[in-house]
PDB file of C-alpha atoms in Angstrom:
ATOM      1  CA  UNK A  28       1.892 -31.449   0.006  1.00 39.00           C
ATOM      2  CA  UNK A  29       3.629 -28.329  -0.877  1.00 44.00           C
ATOM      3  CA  UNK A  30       7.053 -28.007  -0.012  1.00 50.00           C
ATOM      4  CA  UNK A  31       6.572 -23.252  -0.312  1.00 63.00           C
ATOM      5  CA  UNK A  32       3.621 -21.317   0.193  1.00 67.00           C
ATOM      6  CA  UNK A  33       1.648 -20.422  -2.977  1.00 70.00           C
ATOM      7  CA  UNK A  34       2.925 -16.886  -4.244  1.00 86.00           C
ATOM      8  CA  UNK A  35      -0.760 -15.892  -3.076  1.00 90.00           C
ATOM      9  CA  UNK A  36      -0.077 -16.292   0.430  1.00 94.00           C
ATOM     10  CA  UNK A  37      -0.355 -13.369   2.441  1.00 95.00           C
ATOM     11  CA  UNK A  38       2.926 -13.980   4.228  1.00 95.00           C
ATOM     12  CA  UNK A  39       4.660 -15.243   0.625  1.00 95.00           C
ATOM     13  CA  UNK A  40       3.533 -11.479  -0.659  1.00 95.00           C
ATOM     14  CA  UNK A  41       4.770  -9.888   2.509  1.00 95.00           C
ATOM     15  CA  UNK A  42       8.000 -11.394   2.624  1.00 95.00           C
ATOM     16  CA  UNK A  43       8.520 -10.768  -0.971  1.00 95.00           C
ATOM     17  CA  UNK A  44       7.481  -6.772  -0.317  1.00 95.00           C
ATOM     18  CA  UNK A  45       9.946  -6.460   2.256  1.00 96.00           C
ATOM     19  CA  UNK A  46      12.844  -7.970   0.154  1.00 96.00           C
ATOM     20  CA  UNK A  47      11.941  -5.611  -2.728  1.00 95.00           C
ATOM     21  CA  UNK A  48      12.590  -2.290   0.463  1.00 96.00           C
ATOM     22  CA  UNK A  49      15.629  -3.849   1.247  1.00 96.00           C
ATOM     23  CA  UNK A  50      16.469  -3.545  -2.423  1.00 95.00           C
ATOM     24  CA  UNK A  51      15.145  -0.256  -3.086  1.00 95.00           C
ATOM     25  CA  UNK A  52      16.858   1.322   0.089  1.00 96.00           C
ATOM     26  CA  UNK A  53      19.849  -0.294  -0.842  1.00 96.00           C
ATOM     27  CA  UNK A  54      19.768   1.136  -4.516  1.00 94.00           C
ATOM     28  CA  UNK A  55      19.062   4.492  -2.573  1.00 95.00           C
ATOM     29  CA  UNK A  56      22.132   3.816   0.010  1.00 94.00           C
ATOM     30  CA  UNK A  57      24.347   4.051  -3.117  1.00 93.00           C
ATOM     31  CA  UNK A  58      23.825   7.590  -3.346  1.00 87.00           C
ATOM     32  CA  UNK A  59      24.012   7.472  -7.471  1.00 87.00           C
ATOM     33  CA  UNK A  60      22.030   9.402  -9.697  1.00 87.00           C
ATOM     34  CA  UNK A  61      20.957  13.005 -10.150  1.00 90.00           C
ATOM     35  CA  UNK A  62      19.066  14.599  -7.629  1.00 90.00           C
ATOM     36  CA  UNK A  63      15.891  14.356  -9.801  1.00 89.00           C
ATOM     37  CA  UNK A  64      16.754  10.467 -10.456  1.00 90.00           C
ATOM     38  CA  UNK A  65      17.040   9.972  -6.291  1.00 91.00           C
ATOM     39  CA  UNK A  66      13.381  11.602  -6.221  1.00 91.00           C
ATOM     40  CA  UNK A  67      12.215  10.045  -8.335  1.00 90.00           C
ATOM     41  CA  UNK A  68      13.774   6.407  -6.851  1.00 92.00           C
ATOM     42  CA  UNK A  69      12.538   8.037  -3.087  1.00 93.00           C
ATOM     43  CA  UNK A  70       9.059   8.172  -4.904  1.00 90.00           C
ATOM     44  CA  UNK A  71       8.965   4.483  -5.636  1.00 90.00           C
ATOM     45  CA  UNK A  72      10.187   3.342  -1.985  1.00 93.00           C
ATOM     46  CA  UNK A  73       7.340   5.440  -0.909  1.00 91.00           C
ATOM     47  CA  UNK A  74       4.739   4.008  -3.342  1.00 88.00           C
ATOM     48  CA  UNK A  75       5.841  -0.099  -2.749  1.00 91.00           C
ATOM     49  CA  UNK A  76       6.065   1.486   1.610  1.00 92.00           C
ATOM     50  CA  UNK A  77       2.807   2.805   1.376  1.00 89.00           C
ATOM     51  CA  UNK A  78       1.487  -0.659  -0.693  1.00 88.00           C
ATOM     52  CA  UNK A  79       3.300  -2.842   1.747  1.00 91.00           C
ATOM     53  CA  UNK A  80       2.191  -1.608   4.617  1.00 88.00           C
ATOM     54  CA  UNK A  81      -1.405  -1.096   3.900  1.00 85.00           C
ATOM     55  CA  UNK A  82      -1.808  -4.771   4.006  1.00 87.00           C
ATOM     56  CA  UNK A  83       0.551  -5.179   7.290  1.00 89.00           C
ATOM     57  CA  UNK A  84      -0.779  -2.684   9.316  1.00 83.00           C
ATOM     58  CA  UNK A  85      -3.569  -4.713  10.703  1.00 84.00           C
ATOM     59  CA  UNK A  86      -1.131  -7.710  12.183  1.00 85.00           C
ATOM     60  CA  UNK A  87       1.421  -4.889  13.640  1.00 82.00           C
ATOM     61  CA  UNK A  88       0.611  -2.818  16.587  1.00 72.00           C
ATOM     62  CA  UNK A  89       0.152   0.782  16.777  1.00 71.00           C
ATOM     63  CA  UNK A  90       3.321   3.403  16.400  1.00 72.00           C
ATOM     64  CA  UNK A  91       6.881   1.093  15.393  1.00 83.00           C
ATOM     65  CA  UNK A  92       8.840   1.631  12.528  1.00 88.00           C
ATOM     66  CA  UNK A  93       5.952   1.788   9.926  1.00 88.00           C
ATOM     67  CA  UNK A  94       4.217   4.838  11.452  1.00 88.00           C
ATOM     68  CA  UNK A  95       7.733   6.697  12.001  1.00 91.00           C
ATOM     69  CA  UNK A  96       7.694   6.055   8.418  1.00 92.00           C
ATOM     70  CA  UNK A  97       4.543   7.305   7.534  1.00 90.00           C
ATOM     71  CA  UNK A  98       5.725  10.519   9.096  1.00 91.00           C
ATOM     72  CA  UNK A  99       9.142  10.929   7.139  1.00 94.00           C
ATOM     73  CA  UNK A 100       7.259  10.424   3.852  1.00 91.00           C
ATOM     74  CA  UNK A 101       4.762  12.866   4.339  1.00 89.00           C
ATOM     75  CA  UNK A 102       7.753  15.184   4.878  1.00 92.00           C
ATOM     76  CA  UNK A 103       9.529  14.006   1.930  1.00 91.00           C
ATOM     77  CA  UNK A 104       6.302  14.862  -0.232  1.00 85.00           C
ATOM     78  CA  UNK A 105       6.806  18.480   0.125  1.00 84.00           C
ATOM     79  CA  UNK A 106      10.690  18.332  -0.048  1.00 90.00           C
ATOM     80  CA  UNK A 107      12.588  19.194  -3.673  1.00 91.00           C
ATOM     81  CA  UNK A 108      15.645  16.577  -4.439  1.00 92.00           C
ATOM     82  CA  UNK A 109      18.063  20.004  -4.238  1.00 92.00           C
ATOM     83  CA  UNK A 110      16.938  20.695  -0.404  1.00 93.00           C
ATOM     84  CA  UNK A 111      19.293  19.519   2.268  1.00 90.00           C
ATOM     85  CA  UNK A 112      16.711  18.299   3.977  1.00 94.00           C
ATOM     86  CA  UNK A 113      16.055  15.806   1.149  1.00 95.00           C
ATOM     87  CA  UNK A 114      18.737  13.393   1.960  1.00 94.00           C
ATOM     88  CA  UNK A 115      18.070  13.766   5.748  1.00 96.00           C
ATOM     89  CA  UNK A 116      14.568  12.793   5.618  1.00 96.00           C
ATOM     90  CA  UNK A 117      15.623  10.210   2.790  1.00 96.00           C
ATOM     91  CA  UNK A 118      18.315   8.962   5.189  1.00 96.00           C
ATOM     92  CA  UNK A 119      15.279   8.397   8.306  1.00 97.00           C
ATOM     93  CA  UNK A 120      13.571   6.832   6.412  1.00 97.00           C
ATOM     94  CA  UNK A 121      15.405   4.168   4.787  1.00 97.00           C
ATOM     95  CA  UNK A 122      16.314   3.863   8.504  1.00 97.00           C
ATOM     96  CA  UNK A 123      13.445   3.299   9.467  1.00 96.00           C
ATOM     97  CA  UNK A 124      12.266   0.833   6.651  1.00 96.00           C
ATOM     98  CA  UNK A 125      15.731  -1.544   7.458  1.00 97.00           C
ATOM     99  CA  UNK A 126      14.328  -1.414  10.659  1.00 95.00           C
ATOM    100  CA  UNK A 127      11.157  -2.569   9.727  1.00 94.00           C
ATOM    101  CA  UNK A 128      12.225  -5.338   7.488  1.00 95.00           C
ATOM    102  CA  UNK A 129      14.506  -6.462  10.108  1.00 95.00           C
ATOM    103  CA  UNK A 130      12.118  -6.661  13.294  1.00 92.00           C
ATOM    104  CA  UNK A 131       8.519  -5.608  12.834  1.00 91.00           C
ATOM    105  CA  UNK A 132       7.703  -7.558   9.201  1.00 91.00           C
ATOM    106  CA  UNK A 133       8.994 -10.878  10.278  1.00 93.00           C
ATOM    107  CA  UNK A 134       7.246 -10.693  13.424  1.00 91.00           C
ATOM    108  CA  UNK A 135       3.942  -9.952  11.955  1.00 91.00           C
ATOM    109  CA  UNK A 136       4.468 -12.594   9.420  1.00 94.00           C
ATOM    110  CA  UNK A 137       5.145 -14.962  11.618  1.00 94.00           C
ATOM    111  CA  UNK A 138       2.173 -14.001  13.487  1.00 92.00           C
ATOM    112  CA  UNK A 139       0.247 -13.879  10.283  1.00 94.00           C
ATOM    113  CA  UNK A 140       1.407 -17.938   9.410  1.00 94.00           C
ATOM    114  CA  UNK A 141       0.660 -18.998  13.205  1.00 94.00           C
ATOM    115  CA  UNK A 142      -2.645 -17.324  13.654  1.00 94.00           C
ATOM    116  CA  UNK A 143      -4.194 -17.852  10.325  1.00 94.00           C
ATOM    117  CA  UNK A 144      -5.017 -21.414   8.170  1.00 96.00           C
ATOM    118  CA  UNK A 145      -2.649 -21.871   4.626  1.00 95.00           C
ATOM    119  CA  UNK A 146      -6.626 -21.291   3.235  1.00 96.00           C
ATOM    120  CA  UNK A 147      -6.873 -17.711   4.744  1.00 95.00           C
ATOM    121  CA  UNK A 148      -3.350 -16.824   4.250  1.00 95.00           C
ATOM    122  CA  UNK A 149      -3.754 -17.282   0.284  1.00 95.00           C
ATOM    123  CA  UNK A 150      -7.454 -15.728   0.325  1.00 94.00           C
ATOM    124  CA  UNK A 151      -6.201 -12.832   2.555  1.00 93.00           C
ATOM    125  CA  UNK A 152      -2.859 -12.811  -0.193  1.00 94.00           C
ATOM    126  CA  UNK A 153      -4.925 -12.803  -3.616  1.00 93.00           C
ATOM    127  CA  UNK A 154      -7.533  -9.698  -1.946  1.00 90.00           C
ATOM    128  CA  UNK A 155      -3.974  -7.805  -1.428  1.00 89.00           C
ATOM    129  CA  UNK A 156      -2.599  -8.921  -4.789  1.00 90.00           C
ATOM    130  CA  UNK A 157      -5.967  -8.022  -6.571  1.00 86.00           C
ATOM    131  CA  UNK A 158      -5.954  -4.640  -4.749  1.00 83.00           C
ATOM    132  CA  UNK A 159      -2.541  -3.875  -5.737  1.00 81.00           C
ATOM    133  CA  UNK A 160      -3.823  -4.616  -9.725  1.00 82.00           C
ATOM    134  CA  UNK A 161      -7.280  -2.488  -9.500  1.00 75.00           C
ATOM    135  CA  UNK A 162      -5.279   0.548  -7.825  1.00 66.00           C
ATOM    136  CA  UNK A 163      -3.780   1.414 -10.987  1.00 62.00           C
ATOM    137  CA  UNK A 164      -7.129   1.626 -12.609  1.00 54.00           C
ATOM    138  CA  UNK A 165      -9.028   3.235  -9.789  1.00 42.00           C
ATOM    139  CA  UNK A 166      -9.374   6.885 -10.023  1.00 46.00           C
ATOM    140  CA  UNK A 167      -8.708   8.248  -6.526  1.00 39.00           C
ATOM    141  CA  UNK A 168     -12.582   9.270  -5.712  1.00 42.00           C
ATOM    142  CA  UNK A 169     -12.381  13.202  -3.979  1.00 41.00           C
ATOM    143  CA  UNK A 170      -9.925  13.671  -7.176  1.00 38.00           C
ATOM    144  CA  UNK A 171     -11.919  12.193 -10.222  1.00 41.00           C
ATOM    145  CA  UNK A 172     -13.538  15.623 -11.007  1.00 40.00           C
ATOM    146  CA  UNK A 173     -10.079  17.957 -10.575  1.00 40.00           C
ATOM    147  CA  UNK A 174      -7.009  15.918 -11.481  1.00 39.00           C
ATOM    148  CA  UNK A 175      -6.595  13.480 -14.794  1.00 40.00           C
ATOM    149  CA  UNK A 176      -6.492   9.877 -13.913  1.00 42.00           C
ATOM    150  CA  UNK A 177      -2.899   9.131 -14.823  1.00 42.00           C
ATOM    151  CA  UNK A 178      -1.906  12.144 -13.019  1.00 43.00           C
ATOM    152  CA  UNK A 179      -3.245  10.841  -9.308  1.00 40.00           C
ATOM    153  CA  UNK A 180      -0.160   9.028  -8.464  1.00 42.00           C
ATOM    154  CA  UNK A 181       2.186  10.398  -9.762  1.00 45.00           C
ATOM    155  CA  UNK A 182       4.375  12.351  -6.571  1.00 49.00           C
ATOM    156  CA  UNK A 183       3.676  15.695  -5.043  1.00 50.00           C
ATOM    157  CA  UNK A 184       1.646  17.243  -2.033  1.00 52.00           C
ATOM    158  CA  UNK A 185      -0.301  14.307  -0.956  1.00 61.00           C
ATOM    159  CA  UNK A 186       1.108  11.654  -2.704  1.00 55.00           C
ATOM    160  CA  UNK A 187       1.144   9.079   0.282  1.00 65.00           C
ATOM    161  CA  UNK A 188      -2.537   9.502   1.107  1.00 67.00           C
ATOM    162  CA  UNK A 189      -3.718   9.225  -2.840  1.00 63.00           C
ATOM    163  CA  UNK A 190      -1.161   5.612  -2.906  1.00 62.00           C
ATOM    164  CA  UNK A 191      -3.090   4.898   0.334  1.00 64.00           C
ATOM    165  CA  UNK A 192      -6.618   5.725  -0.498  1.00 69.00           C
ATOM    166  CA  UNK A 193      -6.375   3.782  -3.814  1.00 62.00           C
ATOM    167  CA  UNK A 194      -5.234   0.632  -2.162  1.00 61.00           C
ATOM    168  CA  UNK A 195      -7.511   0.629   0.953  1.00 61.00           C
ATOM    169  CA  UNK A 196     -10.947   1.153  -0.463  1.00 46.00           C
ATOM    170  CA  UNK A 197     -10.015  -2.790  -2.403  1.00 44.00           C
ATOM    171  CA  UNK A 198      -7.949  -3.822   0.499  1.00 39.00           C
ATOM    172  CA  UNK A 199     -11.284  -3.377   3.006  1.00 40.00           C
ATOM    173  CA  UNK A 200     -11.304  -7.188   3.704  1.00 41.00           C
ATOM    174  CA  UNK A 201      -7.537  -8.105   4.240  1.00 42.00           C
ATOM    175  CA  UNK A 202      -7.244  -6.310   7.320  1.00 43.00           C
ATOM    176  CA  UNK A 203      -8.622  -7.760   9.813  1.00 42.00           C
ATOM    177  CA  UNK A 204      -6.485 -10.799  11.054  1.00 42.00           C
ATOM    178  CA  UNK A 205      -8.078 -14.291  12.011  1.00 42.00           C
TER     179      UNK A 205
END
């Protein structure tokens, strides 16, 4: 029938997420740019991370490379581009997403294509995909009444959990696997 997964397949939208990390920590690997440019780049790994592995999560298991990241971004959020520690943290984690796009995300996908039907893998792929789209609408909900709607994501103390919170409120049903 088909000879490639619709682009709504869950493992289709995976595998396409963890070729744009690869990209975006090897744009970051180059080391170009101003200090406020790298931030700013750093920002958007941690935004597509944070997007990414909201829908992965529930096929991984707990700890790995995802949760180390989890860790180095929230340390990033409170650290300026002209810090030292910057780069270090900036340096972990791209180390830790290679890692993750080398071992954990192909073995959840391919635990993803054997343990769920083409039919689930596409429904589960279009909730993700539809998530993704409402996010930038959605007003983060404990911030509607103290922050402007365009400024929720934009980077800054907290920044991973607002990314987070506006993509798993949509995202409730692609979680569970099976």
């Amino acid at each position: 029938m088909n000879r490639s997964q619709p682009a709504t397949d869950l493992t289709t939208v995976l595998d396409g997420d963890h070729r744009e990390l690869d990209r975006l920590c090897t744009e970051l690997e180059l080391g170009q740019g101003s200090p406020e440019n790298r931030k700013d780049l750093a920002d958007h790994l941690i935004s597509a991370l944070v997007r990414h592995a909201v829908a992965e999560e529930p096929y991984l298991g707990d700890g790995g490379d995802l949760a180390e990241a989890d860790g180095l971004m929230r340390q990033l959020e409170g650290a300026g581009p002209q810090e030292p520690r910057f780069e270090r943290l900036l340096g972990g984690l791209i180390r830790a997403v290679r890692r993750h796009v080398r071992d954990e995300g192909p073995d959840a996908v391919g635990r993803i294509r054997l343990g769920d039907s083409a039919a689930r893998r596409e429904e589960l792929g279009r909730e993700v995909l539809d998530a993704r789209k409402a996010a930038a609408r959605l007003p983060h909900p404990g911030l509607a009444d103290r922050m402007p709607q365009a400024d929720q994501l934009r980077p800054g103390p907290g920044f991973v959990d607002r990314v987070r919170a506006a993509f798993v409120p949509s995202a409730g049903g692609t979680g569970s696997p099976g």
